Amino acid sequence: MADKPFIARGFHGRRAAAPPGRLPPGQYETRDFPVLSAGPTPHTSLTAWDFTIRGADDASPSVRWSWDELQALPHETPTVDIHCVTKWSKFDTKWEGVSVDTLLDAARAAGVANGAFVLAYCDGGYTTNLPLADVTGGKAWVAFGYDGAPLAPEHGGPARLLVPHLYFWKSAKWVRGLTLLPNDEPGFWEQLGYHDRGDPWREQRYRGDP
Amino acid sequence: MNEAIGESVATPPRLEWQVASVVSVTQETPRARTLVLAVPRWAGHRAGQHVDLRLVAEDGYQAQRSYSIASAPADGMVALTVERLDDGEVSPYLCDVVQPGDGVELRGPIGGYFVWEPAQRGPLFLVAGGSGIVPLMAMLRQRGRADVAARAQVPVRLLYSARTLDDVIYRAELEQLADASQAEVVLTLTRQAPPGWSGYHRRVDRTMLEAVSWPSSDEPNVYVCGPTSLVESVATLLVELGHAASRVRTERFGPTG
Ligand SMILES: Cc1cc2nc3c(=O)[nH]c(=O)nc-3n(C[C@H](O)[C@H](O)[C@H](O)COP(=O)(O)OP(=O)(O)OC[C@H]3O[C@@H](n4cnc5c(N)ncnc54)[C@H](O)[C@@H]3O)c2cc1C
């Protein structure tokens, strides 16, 4: 749409030192690691923790990993830029985790009913929805390490989803599993007016954004 | 955006950018300022929601930030209160440069979880740190507009942590609410306290929360807003004190405490 921007009188801004092409529209670079979530931080012990992939209908088998079983899978250490819908971006964040591809391969092998969408579910009741294509092909991880240390609870530890090419609310904190769904189902923020997909480069912040 | 009003999930089909005009500015504290805005297409908001503000420079450079709405839904205008961060990009502009008659680009209202509706019965416990008072003030103001019977259904307590007494935003209005027994207001000062100060003089801690909050058995609706460090510690302590996590809603304003 021909949204002609309105010039703010006397606003010059503090030019981002960010290399061109690295900061999506409306974002600014931060060196902190801000925290955003809707409620208190859950604290789940590793012995009680597990990660499950299941199908939409109850008849589908599911696969479950304990903490130790997940740790035994091949680790990857992606270095990625992350973009939060509250406007901050952080460059070159270093993570450690297991690729969602690895987990989905195991789920397929175990006969979990496939679907074109996933709903990630978390401790604390948080959910977020993603097209399967956004969590496959080396684009998404279940991450448990950040910057060389275990992921802190306020940042989603023991484990969070990491889907860096979408706004960071899609990288669900305290993740405990994925449900494969035939149809898209809005998650927590998506039901509250946030965009269904959340591509920062298209500035898909809120429902109705292009 | 009209169809969104009154729905439990306020989600307009499309949040359009629009230019609001600054009607007035009020210095609230040495570091915080309220901007009252006339927004041409405003379908109303719910207490606790925020707007996104966009500033575009002559050469097209732009910055966006979120600001909570301080006014009650029935007030007929949108008031924002901005705390000036000395090394900030946007807040010094809003606190020093903007004057009545200027336009600012915004879209909203945004946010559907950190909201309070008068229909939510039960005690209301508000915990604010610094400018985190802003969305909570919208809740206090909305409750203040209700009749006596409706107010009696929703007793309210505010625990507000500020650096000094001079940094307490909306201080006169909060004192009036307290004097009129409309709300219990408890301040805690984390830096200097004035001579003779008899209130709390430390960061919010477990003992303070136990003393000020309703017991979890009263099932208060809790809203916590402020810097990340305060929100993290208060929300964790409240859950330890037995409050259901689902009843503790949080909004984190900034990365640092
Ligand atoms: C949903 C939401 C609602 C908000 N409501 C309000 C509001 O009602 N009033 C208000 O004043 N602010 C509010 N904020 C914060 C606001 O959006 C900006 O982050 C703030 O004004 C700082 O912007 P800036 O451009 O001046 O500083 P920046 O240039 O972004 O940052 C400058 C420095 O300050 C640090 N910093 C950034 N934000 C904060 C903070 N909040 N506290 C301490 N340090 C910080 C940064 O790390 C950096 O070092 C809200 C934020 C969110 C996400």
Coordinates of C-alpha atoms and ligand atoms in Angstrom, one line a residue:
Chain A
M1 CA 0.0 0.0 0.0
A2 CA 1.1 3.6 -0.7
D3 CA 1.8 4.4 3.0
K4 CA 3.6 7.7 2.6
P5 CA 5.6 8.1 5.7
F6 CA 5.1 11.1 7.9
I7 CA 8.3 13.0 8.7
A8 CA 8.7 13.6 12.4
R9 CA 9.8 17.2 12.9
G10 CA 13.3 17.4 14.2
F11 CA 13.9 13.7 14.4
H12 CA 17.3 12.6 13.2
G13 CA 17.6 9.3 15.0
R14 CA 20.7 7.4 16.0
R15 CA 21.9 5.7 12.9
A16 CA 22.3 2.0 13.4
A17 CA 25.9 0.9 12.9
A18 CA 24.4 -2.3 11.5
P19 CA 25.7 -3.4 8.1
P20 CA 23.2 -2.7 5.4
G21 CA 20.7 -5.4 4.7
R22 CA 21.0 -6.9 8.1
L23 CA 18.3 -5.0 10.0
P24 CA 14.7 -5.7 9.0
P25 CA 12.4 -2.7 8.7
G26 CA 11.4 -1.0 12.0
Q27 CA 14.0 -2.9 14.0
Y28 CA 17.0 -1.6 15.9
E29 CA 20.1 -3.4 17.0
T30 CA 20.7 -4.2 20.7
R31 CA 23.6 -5.8 22.4
D32 CA 21.5 -6.7 25.5
F33 CA 19.4 -9.8 25.5
P34 CA 15.9 -8.5 26.4
V35 CA 13.3 -10.8 27.8
L36 CA 9.7 -10.9 26.7
S37 CA 7.0 -13.3 27.9
A38 CA 3.4 -13.1 29.1
G39 CA 3.8 -14.5 32.6
P40 CA 6.2 -15.9 35.2
T41 CA 9.2 -18.0 34.1
P42 CA 8.5 -21.7 34.6
H43 CA 11.3 -23.8 36.2
T44 CA 11.2 -27.4 35.0
S45 CA 13.8 -29.9 36.4
L46 CA 15.7 -31.8 33.8
T47 CA 14.6 -35.2 35.2
A48 CA 11.0 -34.2 34.7
W49 CA 11.6 -32.7 31.3
D50 CA 10.8 -34.4 28.0
F51 CA 10.2 -33.5 24.4
T52 CA 7.4 -35.1 22.4
I53 CA 6.3 -35.0 18.8
R54 CA 2.8 -36.2 18.2
G55 CA 0.2 -36.3 15.5
A56 CA -3.1 -34.4 15.4
D57 CA -5.3 -37.3 16.2
D58 CA -4.9 -39.4 19.3
A59 CA -4.6 -42.6 17.2
S60 CA -1.3 -41.4 15.9
P61 CA 1.8 -42.7 17.6
S62 CA 4.1 -40.2 19.2
V63 CA 7.9 -40.0 19.9
R64 CA 9.3 -38.8 23.2
W65 CA 12.8 -37.9 24.2
S66 CA 14.0 -37.5 27.8
W67 CA 16.6 -34.8 28.4
D68 CA 19.5 -37.3 28.1
E69 CA 18.1 -38.8 25.0
L70 CA 17.8 -35.4 23.4
Q71 CA 21.4 -34.6 24.4
A72 CA 22.5 -37.8 22.8
L73 CA 21.3 -36.6 19.3
P74 CA 23.8 -34.8 17.1
H75 CA 24.3 -31.2 18.2
E76 CA 24.5 -28.1 16.0
T77 CA 25.8 -24.7 16.9
P78 CA 24.1 -22.1 14.7
T79 CA 25.2 -18.5 14.9
V80 CA 22.2 -16.4 13.8
D81 CA 20.6 -12.9 14.0
I82 CA 17.3 -12.8 16.0
H83 CA 14.5 -10.2 15.6
C84 CA 11.9 -9.5 18.3
V85 CA 8.5 -8.0 17.4
T86 CA 9.0 -5.4 20.2
K87 CA 11.6 -4.0 17.8
W88 CA 15.0 -5.2 18.9
S89 CA 17.3 -7.3 16.9
K90 CA 20.5 -9.0 18.0
F91 CA 23.2 -10.1 15.7
D92 CA 25.4 -13.2 15.8
T93 CA 23.8 -15.0 18.7
K94 CA 25.4 -18.3 19.3
W95 CA 23.2 -21.3 20.1
E96 CA 23.6 -25.0 20.7
G97 CA 20.8 -27.5 19.9
V98 CA 19.3 -30.3 17.9
S99 CA 17.9 -29.6 14.5
V100 CA 14.2 -30.0 14.2
D101 CA 14.9 -32.0 11.0
T102 CA 16.6 -34.6 13.1
L103 CA 13.6 -34.8 15.4
L104 CA 11.0 -34.9 12.6
D105 CA 13.0 -37.6 10.8
A106 CA 12.7 -39.8 13.9
A107 CA 9.0 -38.9 14.2
R108 CA 8.3 -39.9 10.6
A109 CA 10.2 -43.2 11.1
A110 CA 8.1 -43.9 14.2
G111 CA 4.9 -43.3 12.1
V112 CA 3.7 -40.1 13.6
A113 CA 1.0 -38.8 11.4
N114 CA 2.4 -36.0 9.2
G115 CA 1.0 -32.6 8.8
A116 CA 1.6 -29.3 6.9
F117 CA 1.7 -27.3 10.2
V118 CA 3.2 -27.6 13.6
L119 CA 2.0 -26.2 16.9
A120 CA 4.8 -25.9 19.5
Y121 CA 3.6 -26.3 23.1
C122 CA 5.4 -25.2 26.2
D123 CA 5.5 -25.2 29.9
G124 CA 3.3 -22.4 31.1
G125 CA 0.7 -23.1 28.4
Y126 CA 2.3 -21.1 25.7
T127 CA 1.8 -22.2 22.1
T128 CA 2.9 -21.0 18.7
N129 CA 2.0 -22.2 15.2
L130 CA 4.3 -22.6 12.2
P131 CA 4.1 -24.0 8.7
L132 CA 6.1 -27.2 8.6
A133 CA 8.2 -25.6 5.9
D134 CA 9.4 -23.0 8.4
V135 CA 10.9 -25.6 10.8
T136 CA 12.4 -27.9 8.2
G137 CA 15.4 -27.6 5.9
G138 CA 17.9 -26.5 8.5
K139 CA 16.0 -23.5 9.7
A140 CA 14.9 -24.5 13.2
W141 CA 16.4 -26.1 16.3
V142 CA 15.4 -27.2 19.8
A143 CA 18.1 -25.1 21.5
F144 CA 19.5 -25.7 25.0
G145 CA 22.7 -23.8 24.9
Y146 CA 23.3 -20.0 24.5
D147 CA 26.7 -18.4 24.3
G148 CA 28.6 -21.4 25.5
A149 CA 26.4 -22.0 28.6
P150 CA 23.1 -23.8 29.4
L151 CA 20.1 -21.6 28.3
A152 CA 18.9 -19.6 31.2
P153 CA 15.3 -20.0 32.3
E154 CA 14.3 -16.4 31.6
H155 CA 15.5 -17.0 28.0
G156 CA 13.5 -20.2 27.7
G157 CA 15.7 -22.8 29.3
P158 CA 16.0 -25.7 29.7
A159 CA 15.1 -25.6 26.0
R160 CA 13.4 -23.4 23.5
L161 CA 12.5 -23.5 19.9
L162 CA 14.9 -21.5 17.7
V163 CA 13.4 -20.3 14.4
P164 CA 15.6 -17.2 13.7
H165 CA 14.2 -16.3 10.3
L166 CA 10.8 -15.4 12.0
Y167 CA 10.0 -12.9 14.8
F168 CA 11.3 -14.3 18.0
W169 CA 7.9 -15.1 19.6
K170 CA 7.9 -18.1 17.2
S171 CA 11.0 -19.3 18.9
A172 CA 8.8 -20.6 21.8
K173 CA 10.5 -20.6 25.2
W174 CA 10.3 -23.6 27.5
V175 CA 9.2 -25.8 24.6
R176 CA 8.1 -29.4 25.4
G177 CA 6.9 -30.6 22.1
L178 CA 5.4 -30.3 18.6
T179 CA 2.1 -31.4 17.4
L180 CA 1.9 -32.0 13.6
L181 CA -1.4 -30.6 12.3
P182 CA -3.1 -30.9 8.9
N183 CA -4.5 -27.4 9.2
D184 CA -3.1 -24.1 10.7
E185 CA -4.2 -23.4 14.2
P186 CA -3.3 -20.0 15.8
G187 CA -1.1 -20.2 18.9
F188 CA -1.0 -17.9 21.9
W189 CA 0.1 -14.5 20.5
E190 CA -1.4 -15.4 17.1
Q191 CA -4.8 -15.5 18.8
L192 CA -4.1 -12.2 20.4
G193 CA -3.7 -10.3 17.2
Y194 CA -0.1 -11.0 16.2
H195 CA 0.7 -12.1 12.7
D196 CA 0.2 -15.8 11.8
R197 CA 3.6 -16.2 10.1
G198 CA 5.8 -13.3 11.4
D199 CA 8.4 -12.7 8.8
P200 CA 10.5 -9.7 10.0
W201 CA 11.7 -8.9 6.5
R202 CA 8.0 -8.3 5.4
E203 CA 7.3 -6.7 8.8
Q204 CA 4.5 -9.1 9.6
R205 CA 4.0 -8.0 13.2
Y206 CA 0.2 -8.0 13.6
R207 CA -2.7 -9.7 12.0
G208 CA -3.5 -8.1 8.8
D209 CA 0.0 -6.9 8.0
P210 CA 0.9 -7.8 4.4
Chain B
M1 CA -11.6 -1.4 13.5
N2 CA -15.1 -1.1 15.1
E3 CA -15.9 -4.7 15.1
A4 CA -13.1 -5.3 17.5
I5 CA -14.7 -3.3 20.3
G6 CA -16.1 -5.5 23.1
E7 CA -14.7 -8.7 21.8
S8 CA -12.6 -10.6 24.3
V9 CA -9.8 -10.6 21.7
A10 CA -9.3 -7.1 20.4
T11 CA -7.9 -7.7 17.0
P12 CA -8.7 -5.2 14.3
P13 CA -8.4 -6.6 10.8
R14 CA -5.5 -4.3 10.1
L15 CA -3.6 -1.9 12.2
E16 CA -3.0 1.1 10.0
W17 CA -0.4 3.7 10.6
Q18 CA -1.9 7.1 11.2
V19 CA -0.7 10.5 12.3
A20 CA -1.9 11.5 15.7
S21 CA -1.6 15.1 16.8
V22 CA -0.1 16.1 20.1
V23 CA -2.7 18.0 22.0
S24 CA -0.7 18.7 25.2
V25 CA 2.4 17.7 27.0
T26 CA 2.8 17.5 30.8
Q27 CA 6.0 17.0 32.7
E28 CA 5.2 14.2 35.2
T29 CA 8.6 13.9 36.9
P30 CA 12.0 15.3 36.0
R31 CA 12.4 12.3 33.7
A32 CA 8.9 11.5 32.4
R33 CA 6.5 13.3 30.3
T34 CA 2.9 12.6 29.2
L35 CA 1.8 13.3 25.6
V36 CA -1.9 13.6 25.1
L37 CA -2.7 12.6 21.5
A38 CA -5.8 13.1 19.3
V39 CA -5.9 10.0 17.1
P40 CA -8.2 10.5 14.1
R41 CA -9.3 6.9 13.7
W42 CA -9.4 5.3 17.1
A43 CA -11.8 2.6 17.8
G44 CA -11.0 2.5 21.5
H45 CA -8.7 0.4 23.6
R46 CA -8.5 -1.8 26.7
A47 CA -6.6 -0.9 29.8
G48 CA -3.1 -2.4 29.5
Q49 CA -2.7 -2.2 25.7
H50 CA 0.0 -0.2 23.9
V51 CA 0.6 1.5 20.7
D52 CA 3.6 1.4 18.3
L53 CA 5.1 4.7 17.5
R54 CA 7.1 5.3 14.3
L55 CA 9.5 8.2 13.8
V56 CA 10.7 8.9 10.3
A57 CA 13.6 11.3 9.6
E58 CA 13.9 13.5 6.5
D59 CA 16.0 11.0 4.7
G60 CA 13.7 8.1 5.4
Y61 CA 15.5 6.6 8.4
Q62 CA 13.0 5.3 10.8
A63 CA 12.7 4.1 14.4
Q64 CA 9.8 2.3 16.1
R65 CA 9.1 1.8 19.7
S66 CA 6.1 0.6 21.8
Y67 CA 4.4 2.8 24.5
S68 CA 1.6 1.8 26.8
I69 CA -1.6 3.7 26.9
A70 CA -2.1 5.6 30.2
S71 CA -5.6 6.8 29.6
A72 CA -8.7 4.9 30.4
P73 CA -10.8 3.6 27.4
A74 CA -13.5 6.1 28.2
D75 CA -11.3 9.1 28.2
G76 CA -11.7 9.9 24.6
M77 CA -8.0 10.5 23.9
V78 CA -4.8 8.6 24.1
A79 CA -2.3 9.5 26.7
L80 CA 1.3 8.1 26.7
T81 CA 3.8 8.6 29.4
V82 CA 7.4 8.3 28.3
E83 CA 10.4 8.0 30.6
R84 CA 13.6 9.6 29.2
L85 CA 16.6 7.3 28.9
D86 CA 19.6 9.5 28.5
D87 CA 21.3 7.3 25.9
G88 CA 18.1 6.4 24.2
E89 CA 17.1 7.1 20.6
V90 CA 13.4 7.7 20.8
S91 CA 12.5 8.6 24.4
P92 CA 14.7 11.8 24.5
Y93 CA 13.0 12.9 21.3
L94 CA 9.5 12.4 22.8
C95 CA 10.6 14.0 26.1
D96 CA 12.6 17.0 24.7
V97 CA 11.6 17.8 21.2
V98 CA 7.9 17.0 20.6
Q99 CA 5.5 19.9 21.3
P100 CA 1.8 20.5 21.1
G101 CA 0.7 20.7 17.4
D102 CA 3.3 18.2 16.3
G103 CA 2.2 15.0 14.7
V104 CA 3.5 11.5 15.6
E105 CA 2.8 8.4 13.6
L106 CA 1.3 5.4 15.5
R107 CA -0.7 2.3 15.2
G108 CA -2.7 0.4 17.7
P109 CA -4.1 -0.6 20.1
I110 CA -1.9 -3.6 20.4
G111 CA -1.8 -6.5 22.9
G112 CA -4.5 -8.7 24.1
Y113 CA -3.1 -10.5 27.1
F114 CA -1.8 -7.8 29.4
V115 CA -5.2 -6.3 29.7
W116 CA -7.7 -5.8 32.4
E117 CA -11.5 -5.7 32.0
P118 CA -13.9 -4.5 34.7
A119 CA -15.8 -7.7 34.2
Q120 CA -12.9 -9.6 35.7
R121 CA -14.1 -9.9 39.2
G122 CA -11.8 -10.4 42.2
P123 CA -9.1 -8.3 43.8
L124 CA -6.6 -6.6 41.5
F125 CA -2.9 -6.5 42.6
L126 CA -0.7 -4.2 40.5
V127 CA 3.1 -4.2 40.8
A128 CA 4.9 -1.5 38.9
G129 CA 8.6 -0.6 38.5
G130 CA 9.4 2.9 37.1
S131 CA 7.5 3.6 33.9
G132 CA 5.8 0.3 34.3
I133 CA 3.1 2.2 36.1
V134 CA 1.8 3.4 32.8
P135 CA -0.5 0.5 31.7
L136 CA -1.4 -0.1 35.3
M137 CA -2.6 3.5 35.6
A138 CA -5.0 2.9 32.7
M139 CA -6.4 0.1 34.8
L140 CA -6.7 2.3 37.9
R141 CA -8.3 5.0 35.8
Q142 CA -10.8 2.7 34.2
R143 CA -11.7 1.2 37.6
G144 CA -12.1 4.7 39.0
R145 CA -14.7 5.5 36.4
A146 CA -16.9 2.6 37.6
D147 CA -19.7 3.1 40.1
V148 CA -19.3 2.4 43.8
A149 CA -20.9 -1.0 43.6
A150 CA -18.7 -2.2 40.7
R151 CA -15.6 -0.8 42.5
A152 CA -16.5 -2.8 45.6
Q153 CA -16.2 -6.0 43.5
V154 CA -12.7 -5.1 42.6
P155 CA -10.6 -3.9 45.6
V156 CA -7.2 -2.8 44.2
R157 CA -3.7 -2.6 45.6
L158 CA -0.7 -1.0 43.9
L159 CA 2.9 -1.7 44.9
Y160 CA 5.0 0.8 43.0
S161 CA 8.8 0.8 43.1
A162 CA 10.5 4.0 42.0
R163 CA 14.0 5.3 42.4
T164 CA 13.1 8.4 44.5
L165 CA 9.8 10.1 45.5
D166 CA 10.4 12.6 42.7
D167 CA 10.4 9.8 40.2
V168 CA 6.9 8.6 41.2
I169 CA 4.8 9.2 38.1
Y170 CA 1.2 10.3 38.6
R171 CA 2.0 10.9 42.3
A172 CA -0.7 13.4 43.0
E173 CA -3.3 11.3 41.3
L174 CA -2.2 8.2 43.2
E175 CA -2.4 10.1 46.5
Q176 CA -5.9 11.2 45.6
L177 CA -6.9 7.6 44.9
A178 CA -5.4 6.5 48.2
D179 CA -7.0 9.4 50.2
A180 CA -10.4 8.6 48.7
S181 CA -9.9 5.0 49.7
Q182 CA -10.3 4.0 46.1
A183 CA -7.0 2.1 46.0
E184 CA -4.3 1.1 48.5
V185 CA -1.1 2.5 47.2
V186 CA 2.2 1.3 48.6
L187 CA 5.4 2.9 47.4
T188 CA 8.9 1.6 47.8
L189 CA 11.9 3.8 47.0
T190 CA 15.1 2.1 45.7
R191 CA 17.5 5.1 46.0
Q192 CA 17.1 8.2 48.1
A193 CA 14.2 8.5 50.4
P194 CA 13.1 11.9 51.8
P195 CA 13.8 12.7 55.4
G196 CA 11.2 11.2 57.6
W197 CA 10.1 8.6 55.0
S198 CA 8.3 5.9 56.7
G199 CA 7.5 3.7 53.7
Y200 CA 9.6 0.9 52.1
H201 CA 13.1 1.8 51.1
R202 CA 14.4 -1.2 49.1
R203 CA 13.8 -3.3 46.1
V204 CA 10.6 -5.3 46.0
D205 CA 11.3 -8.6 47.8
R206 CA 9.5 -11.6 49.2
T207 CA 8.6 -10.1 52.6
M208 CA 7.3 -7.0 50.9
L209 CA 5.1 -9.0 48.5
E210 CA 3.8 -11.1 51.3
A211 CA 2.9 -8.1 53.3
V212 CA 1.3 -6.1 50.5
S213 CA -0.4 -8.7 48.2
W214 CA -3.6 -10.5 48.9
P215 CA -3.1 -14.1 49.9
S216 CA -3.2 -16.5 46.9
S217 CA -6.4 -18.0 48.3
D218 CA -8.2 -14.7 47.5
E219 CA -7.2 -15.4 43.9
P220 CA -6.2 -11.8 42.9
N221 CA -5.6 -10.9 39.3
V222 CA -2.0 -9.8 39.2
Y223 CA -0.4 -7.5 36.7
V224 CA 3.4 -6.8 36.9
C225 CA 5.0 -4.3 34.7
G226 CA 8.4 -2.7 34.6
P227 CA 12.1 -3.4 33.8
T228 CA 12.8 -7.0 33.1
S229 CA 14.8 -7.6 36.3
L230 CA 11.9 -6.5 38.5
V231 CA 9.3 -8.4 36.5
E232 CA 11.3 -11.6 36.6
S233 CA 11.9 -11.5 40.3
V234 CA 8.4 -10.4 41.3
A235 CA 6.6 -12.9 39.1
T236 CA 8.8 -15.7 40.3
L237 CA 8.2 -14.8 44.0
L238 CA 4.5 -14.5 43.5
V239 CA 4.4 -18.1 42.0
E240 CA 6.5 -19.2 45.0
L241 CA 3.9 -17.6 47.3
G242 CA 1.2 -19.8 45.7
H243 CA -0.3 -17.5 43.1
A244 CA -1.3 -19.4 39.9
A245 CA 1.0 -18.6 37.1
S246 CA -2.0 -18.1 34.8
R247 CA -3.2 -15.3 37.1
V248 CA 0.1 -13.4 37.0
R249 CA 0.3 -11.3 33.8
T250 CA 3.6 -9.6 33.0
E251 CA 4.8 -6.9 30.7
R252 CA 8.6 -6.3 30.4
F253 CA 9.6 -2.9 29.2
G254 CA 13.3 -2.9 28.9
P255 CA 16.3 -5.1 28.9
T256 CA 18.0 -3.7 32.0
G257 CA 17.0 -3.0 35.5
Ligands
LIG1 C1 4.9 -3.3 25.3 C2 5.8 -2.2 25.7 C3 5.3 -1.1 26.3 C4 6.1 0.0 26.7 N1 5.6 1.1 27.3 C5 6.4 2.1 27.7 C6 5.8 3.2 28.4 O1 4.6 3.3 28.6 N2 6.7 4.2 28.8 C7 8.0 4.1 28.5 O2 8.8 5.1 28.9 N3 8.6 3.1 27.9 C8 7.8 2.1 27.5 N4 8.3 1.0 26.8 C9 9.8 1.0 26.5 C10 9.9 1.7 25.1 O3 9.4 1.0 24.1 C11 11.4 2.0 24.8 O4 12.1 0.8 24.9 C12 12.1 3.0 25.6 O5 11.4 4.3 25.5 C13 13.5 3.2 25.2 O6 13.6 3.6 23.9 P1 14.8 4.6 23.4 O7 14.8 4.6 21.9 O8 14.8 5.9 24.1 O9 16.1 3.8 23.9 P2 17.0 2.8 23.1 O10 17.8 3.6 22.1 O11 16.2 1.8 22.5 O12 17.9 2.2 24.2 C14 18.9 3.0 24.9 C15 19.5 2.3 26.0 O13 18.6 2.0 27.0 C16 18.4 0.6 27.2 N5 17.0 0.5 27.4 C17 16.0 0.4 26.5 N6 14.8 0.3 27.0 C18 14.9 0.4 28.3 C19 14.1 0.5 29.5 N7 12.7 0.4 29.3 N8 14.6 0.6 30.7 C20 15.9 0.7 30.9 N9 16.8 0.7 29.9 C21 16.4 0.5 28.6 C22 18.9 0.0 26.0 O14 19.4 -1.3 26.3 C23 20.0 0.9 25.6 O15 21.2 0.7 26.3 C24 7.5 -0.1 26.4 C25 8.1 -1.2 25.8 C26 7.2 -2.3 25.5 C27 7.8 -3.5 24.8

